[in-house]
Amino acid sequence: MLAVWVEQLLGFASGALAAIREEERYPAFMAWAREEGAELMGGDLAMAQALAPILWSQTPLERAGFTSEPLARPGRNEPCWCDSGRKTKHCCGAVAMPADVPDHLMWMLSLRDWKGPTLKAALESGNAPAQALLEAGLIAAETGQRGRAQQILESLFKRADWSRLPVQAEPAFELLIDLYQERGFIRKRADLLDEVLERGPLFLRGVALERLCLMHLDSDDLDSARAAFVRAQQALPDSPTLAYIEAMLLLHEGHEEEAAERARFWFRRLARKGDLEPEQLQFLADLAENPGATLADQLLNAEEDLAEPLASLQALLAELPPAPGLSLSHTAQGELEYHSSAREDTLFAAWQKHFQVDVDDDSALGLKGDPWLHAGDWLRELCAHPEWLDSPRVLQSLTLALTSRFGSLPWMSPSLFEPLADRLERWLERVREEGEGPLLWDSADNAVLLRSGLALVVGMERGARERSRRLAERLLTLDDQDSLGLQELVLDQLLREGRNREALAVTETRLDDAPVLGILMGRALALFRLERLAEANEALREVRGHNPHALAMLCAEQTRPVQPGQDGVAEPGTRAEAWQYRTLMRDQWRTTPGALDWLQEQLDA
């Protein structure tokens, strides 16, 4: 019954709004209500007459600067406000409505209909109720009107009185953050987060900190993610979302056992409170049992159309037979070359009909397009034709696609990247069995193997650190020119594992090469940890000569992100280069006792 009433109410209100807009005069509107309006209410004239004054009183009028002209509700013995001439108790006062009429309904419908300058003026008037802005923004987003949704939701969060925000504003806030991200308004996203954190209501501050933490995790800025998590914990200490975020953060930091331990803590704490939904409680129980697998399952389930094909891919990779051999040879100069065979070319051609996106040969990890726009097709076809993975070029395309989407998520490593690493490593063993000699990037089809290796190193870097480093070291022995830039990655991994002498040795293998900030800073950190302070101070002098911004940016507790150039490359010596290093490695400097104090002393000297 209530559903029928809501449908009738919306139909009547939409018609009423159109009638009001024709003249914006009450008598003309009431004439409409008694004729066409009554038809919209199934011939119920009394209900139409009773609704009309209520809706008129809340309708924003363009001629009145988007204010309304509310009618005074009459007493029982006073003339009815519908202008029928009868007493209220014998007219609209005698009509019983199935439910209350929302007092923001006509504003919400107006915001849904207005366009261009009219919509802009209405929003700038500041008269729109928060609930109307909230609902109109969500409706615009659901119907694919992203620009309109952004415009309306921005108005919701620009209001001076944050206390007027409804608690339901939480999904609108998250939606606006997502819209900024999707549409490239990075500065607006940062400003909104800052404003909410500074003066927003408590429930929104907690959500903002949670989102900030996730954003830092997405960009591999673990130190900033940890700081945001601590602030979120202080703002919303009993939020179930914190259990989920802390598990992700600890897995990103490589602390698998601690992630499980903390998940068990959250489960016990929140279960005792008894105010969680059964689904939430079950998720926390699963998280406590196996954080990585639970997060992986959650991710797959959230992929909607791709959940089933991705699960099928996981099953396929778990059962892959051993990789076949490769066609290898030596050049006259003693270099090793891999040449794609006719069978491998045929398999790749069949795959490419569905994958459709080419590898960008000018980029170490690039594709010329987004394969995930039609991933359902190529995932299903690959699962139907597992023999395609006998071709290294198919493996290359697949690893690049998977890394682009899941490479920053450590919990996806066991089911997606490690089985593919098994396959590639079998081929790399075959290369070494062929004999000594370098496997250079520019020779024959060597880049296919090396690029696949780099993608897997990146894909496993968070979820299988030791294996990622071993694969990187193996690639470095094959391609001693380090075409992939793996030396810095191996150095970072060794520092994270506390293997400081080995890390220092890595920095000494290519001292004559052009300086790289990550190598210079890694050398300084390794020397400091080894208490070789004189050499460490000399290493810092080299750092400051290469990039004068690096030490100050590393020491700062908070600093604004610095975007690289249009090609995504941070030029040596720039603030962007210093920011990239801070993002990747500040957590290691912060957790090394005395390291940041030492850097600050060098800055102050």
Short mmCIF file of N, CA and C in Angstrom, two decimals, residues 104-105 107-109 111 128-137 152:
data_model
loop_
_atom_site.label_atom_id
_atom_site.label_comp_id
_atom_site.label_asym_id
_atom_site.label_seq_id
_atom_site.Cartn_x
_atom_site.Cartn_y
_atom_site.Cartn_z
N HIS A 104 11.20 18.34 1.59
CA HIS A 104 12.18 18.77 0.58
C HIS A 104 11.82 18.24 -0.81
N LEU A 105 10.65 17.63 -0.95
CA LEU A 105 10.32 16.92 -2.19
C LEU A 105 10.36 17.83 -3.41
N TRP A 107 11.84 20.71 -3.87
CA TRP A 107 13.20 21.17 -4.16
C TRP A 107 13.98 20.06 -4.88
N MET A 108 13.83 18.84 -4.41
CA MET A 108 14.56 17.72 -5.03
C MET A 108 14.14 17.56 -6.49
N LEU A 109 12.82 17.63 -6.75
CA LEU A 109 12.34 17.48 -8.12
C LEU A 109 12.78 18.67 -8.98
N LEU A 111 15.57 20.44 -8.59
CA LEU A 111 17.00 20.24 -8.88
C LEU A 111 17.19 19.16 -9.94
N ALA A 128 18.50 25.67 -1.10
CA ALA A 128 18.13 24.26 -1.27
C ALA A 128 18.38 23.48 0.02
N PRO A 129 17.40 22.72 0.50
CA PRO A 129 17.63 21.88 1.70
C PRO A 129 18.71 20.84 1.44
N ALA A 130 19.47 20.54 2.47
CA ALA A 130 20.56 19.58 2.32
C ALA A 130 20.07 18.24 1.80
N GLN A 131 18.92 17.77 2.31
CA GLN A 131 18.41 16.47 1.89
C GLN A 131 18.05 16.47 0.41
N ALA A 132 17.54 17.61 -0.09
CA ALA A 132 17.20 17.70 -1.51
C ALA A 132 18.46 17.64 -2.36
N LEU A 133 19.50 18.35 -1.95
CA LEU A 133 20.78 18.30 -2.67
C LEU A 133 21.34 16.89 -2.67
N LEU A 134 21.26 16.26 -1.53
CA LEU A 134 21.78 14.89 -1.40
C LEU A 134 21.07 13.95 -2.36
N GLU A 135 19.75 13.95 -2.35
CA GLU A 135 19.00 13.01 -3.19
C GLU A 135 19.14 13.35 -4.67
N ALA A 136 19.09 14.64 -5.02
CA ALA A 136 19.23 15.02 -6.43
C ALA A 136 20.60 14.67 -6.97
N GLY A 137 21.63 14.84 -6.14
CA GLY A 137 22.98 14.47 -6.58
C GLY A 137 23.13 12.99 -6.81
N ILE A 152 25.80 19.56 -8.15
CA ILE A 152 24.82 19.57 -7.06
C ILE A 152 25.47 19.21 -5.73
#
